[in-house]
Amino acid sequence: CAVGGVSVLIFSRTPHSVIAATQTIGDLLTIANVLSFSIFLVISLPLARKYSALAITGFYFLEGTFLLALYLLAHYALAPATETQTAWQHDFLAWRNAPLTTHAMMLFVATFASSVTYALNNWALRRAVPSLVATYVTVQPLIAAWMSMWLYNEKLSTSFYPAFILVASGVWLSARTSPK
């Protein structure tokens, strides 16, 4: 029911331009995120039952930082010397010259959209079955649609409302029928 609501939201518009096609690719990536995160929750269950939510979240971020560092080292090691020097300078200057709102948004994403969300998911895994915790991931596209309306004055399409009802019903049904 919840995935059906997300599908209504995502596939209700008809592509008429390159921008719409790009949005469709983004929508498909959103669905892939929901599915892969659901699988991740099932795989994470034994860790969530054994360790604290903060310890697991810290480990995930440490692991992600290590993998990102490896990627960056490989990327810059394989790039020609002049390209590497230019890329590092460009990256540093872009970061330094970014507006304050960009820094604030990055801090928000790092704090709430990542750290707090992962900690809450790990906390929930200790107390509920993965299928129930995964159901809440379907709320993400609704939150994204609402935030785009609030932050960028985008208009909600008429498909948002039935999508919202389906997602809310799916989450409610999962919570209601899930084993305690």
Coordinates of C-alpha atoms in Angstrom, one line a residue:
C1 CA 0.0 0.0 0.0
A2 CA 2.8 2.5 1.0
V3 CA 4.9 1.6 -2.0
G4 CA 1.9 2.0 -4.2
G5 CA 1.4 5.5 -2.8
V6 CA 5.0 6.3 -3.6
S7 CA 4.5 5.0 -7.1
V8 CA 1.4 7.2 -7.6
L9 CA 3.5 10.2 -6.5
I10 CA 6.4 9.3 -8.8
F11 CA 4.8 8.0 -11.9
S12 CA 1.8 10.4 -12.1
R13 CA 3.4 13.1 -14.3
T14 CA 4.1 12.7 -18.0
P15 CA 7.6 13.6 -19.2
H16 CA 7.6 16.4 -21.7
S17 CA 11.2 17.6 -21.6
V18 CA 14.7 16.8 -20.6
I19 CA 14.0 18.1 -17.1
A20 CA 11.0 15.8 -16.7
A21 CA 13.2 12.9 -17.9
T22 CA 15.9 13.8 -15.3
Q23 CA 13.2 14.0 -12.6
T24 CA 12.1 10.5 -13.6
I25 CA 15.6 9.2 -13.2
G26 CA 15.7 10.9 -9.8
D27 CA 12.4 9.2 -8.9
L28 CA 13.7 5.8 -9.9
L29 CA 16.7 6.4 -7.8
T30 CA 14.4 7.3 -4.9
I31 CA 12.6 4.0 -5.3
A32 CA 16.0 2.2 -5.5
N33 CA 16.9 4.0 -2.2
V34 CA 13.7 2.8 -0.5
L35 CA 14.3 -0.8 -1.7
S36 CA 18.0 -0.9 -0.8
F37 CA 17.5 0.7 2.6
S38 CA 14.8 -1.9 3.3
I39 CA 17.3 -4.6 2.5
F40 CA 19.9 -2.8 4.6
L41 CA 17.6 -2.8 7.6
V42 CA 17.0 -6.6 7.3
I43 CA 20.8 -7.2 7.1
S44 CA 21.4 -4.8 10.1
L45 CA 18.9 -6.5 12.4
P46 CA 21.5 -8.7 14.3
L47 CA 23.7 -5.7 14.9
A48 CA 20.8 -3.6 16.1
R49 CA 19.8 -6.2 18.6
K50 CA 23.4 -6.6 19.9
Y51 CA 24.8 -3.0 20.0
S52 CA 23.5 0.4 20.9
A53 CA 22.0 2.6 18.1
L54 CA 24.7 5.3 18.5
A55 CA 27.5 2.7 18.4
I56 CA 26.2 1.2 15.1
T57 CA 25.6 4.6 13.6
G58 CA 29.1 5.7 14.5
F59 CA 30.5 2.6 12.9
Y60 CA 28.5 3.2 9.7
F61 CA 29.8 6.7 9.4
L62 CA 33.4 5.6 10.2
E63 CA 33.1 2.9 7.5
G64 CA 31.6 5.4 5.1
T65 CA 34.4 7.9 5.8
F66 CA 37.1 5.3 5.2
L67 CA 35.5 4.2 1.9
L68 CA 35.2 7.8 0.7
A69 CA 38.8 8.4 1.6
L70 CA 39.9 5.4 -0.4
Y71 CA 37.8 6.6 -3.3
L72 CA 39.3 10.1 -3.2
L73 CA 42.8 8.8 -2.9
A74 CA 42.3 6.5 -5.9
H75 CA 40.7 9.2 -7.9
Y76 CA 43.4 11.8 -7.3
A77 CA 46.2 9.2 -7.6
L78 CA 45.0 8.2 -11.0
A79 CA 44.4 11.7 -12.3
P80 CA 47.2 13.6 -14.1
A81 CA 49.2 15.9 -11.9
T82 CA 48.0 19.1 -13.3
E83 CA 44.4 17.9 -13.3
T84 CA 44.7 16.8 -9.6
Q85 CA 46.2 20.1 -8.5
T86 CA 43.4 22.1 -10.3
A87 CA 40.7 19.8 -8.9
W88 CA 41.9 20.2 -5.3
Q89 CA 42.1 24.0 -5.7
H90 CA 38.7 24.1 -7.3
D91 CA 37.1 21.9 -4.6
F92 CA 38.7 24.0 -1.8
L93 CA 37.7 27.3 -3.3
A94 CA 34.1 26.1 -4.0
W95 CA 33.7 25.0 -0.4
R96 CA 35.2 28.2 1.0
N97 CA 33.2 30.5 -1.2
A98 CA 29.9 28.7 -0.8
P99 CA 27.1 30.9 0.7
L100 CA 26.1 30.5 4.3
T101 CA 22.8 28.9 3.4
T102 CA 24.8 26.1 1.6
H103 CA 26.8 25.5 4.8
A104 CA 23.6 25.5 6.9
M105 CA 22.0 23.0 4.5
M106 CA 25.0 20.7 4.6
L107 CA 25.0 20.8 8.4
F108 CA 21.3 20.0 8.4
V109 CA 21.8 17.0 6.1
A110 CA 24.8 15.7 8.1
T111 CA 23.0 16.1 11.4
F112 CA 19.4 15.3 10.9
A113 CA 19.0 13.7 7.5
S114 CA 21.9 11.4 8.2
S115 CA 23.0 11.0 11.8
V116 CA 19.7 11.3 13.6
T117 CA 17.8 9.3 11.0
Y118 CA 20.3 6.4 11.1
A119 CA 20.3 6.4 14.9
L120 CA 16.5 6.4 15.0
N121 CA 16.4 3.5 12.5
N122 CA 18.9 1.5 14.5
W123 CA 16.9 2.3 17.7
A124 CA 13.7 1.2 16.0
L125 CA 15.3 -2.0 14.8
R126 CA 16.0 -3.1 18.3
R127 CA 12.3 -2.7 19.1
A128 CA 10.5 -3.8 15.9
V129 CA 10.8 -6.1 13.0
P130 CA 12.7 -4.8 9.9
S131 CA 9.6 -4.9 7.7
L132 CA 7.9 -2.4 10.0
V133 CA 10.9 -0.1 10.2
A134 CA 11.3 -0.3 6.4
T135 CA 7.8 0.8 5.9
Y136 CA 8.6 4.2 7.3
V137 CA 11.2 4.8 4.6
T138 CA 8.2 5.2 2.1
V139 CA 7.5 8.5 3.9
Q140 CA 10.7 10.1 2.4
P141 CA 9.3 11.0 -1.0
L142 CA 6.3 12.7 0.7
I143 CA 8.6 14.7 3.0
A144 CA 10.7 15.6 -0.1
A145 CA 7.6 16.8 -1.9
W146 CA 6.4 18.8 1.1
M147 CA 9.9 20.4 1.6
S148 CA 10.1 21.4 -2.1
M149 CA 6.7 23.1 -1.7
W150 CA 7.9 24.9 1.5
L151 CA 11.4 25.8 0.4
Y152 CA 11.0 26.3 -3.3
N153 CA 7.3 27.3 -3.6
E154 CA 6.6 24.3 -5.8
K155 CA 3.0 23.3 -6.2
L156 CA 1.8 20.0 -5.0
S157 CA 0.2 18.0 -7.8
T158 CA -3.2 16.5 -7.4
S159 CA -1.5 13.0 -7.2
F160 CA 0.2 14.0 -3.9
Y161 CA -3.0 13.6 -2.0
P162 CA -4.0 10.0 -3.0
A163 CA -0.2 9.2 -2.7
F164 CA -0.2 10.6 0.9
I165 CA -3.4 8.6 1.8
L166 CA -1.9 5.4 0.4
V167 CA 1.5 5.8 2.2
A168 CA -0.1 6.8 5.5
S169 CA -2.5 3.8 5.2
G170 CA 0.4 1.5 4.4
V171 CA 2.4 2.7 7.4
W172 CA -0.6 2.5 9.7
L173 CA -1.5 -1.0 8.5
S174 CA 2.1 -2.1 9.0
A175 CA 2.3 -0.7 12.5
R176 CA -1.1 -2.1 13.4
T177 CA -0.4 -5.7 12.1
S178 CA 3.3 -5.9 13.0
P179 CA 4.3 -8.2 15.8
K180 CA 5.1 -6.3 19.0

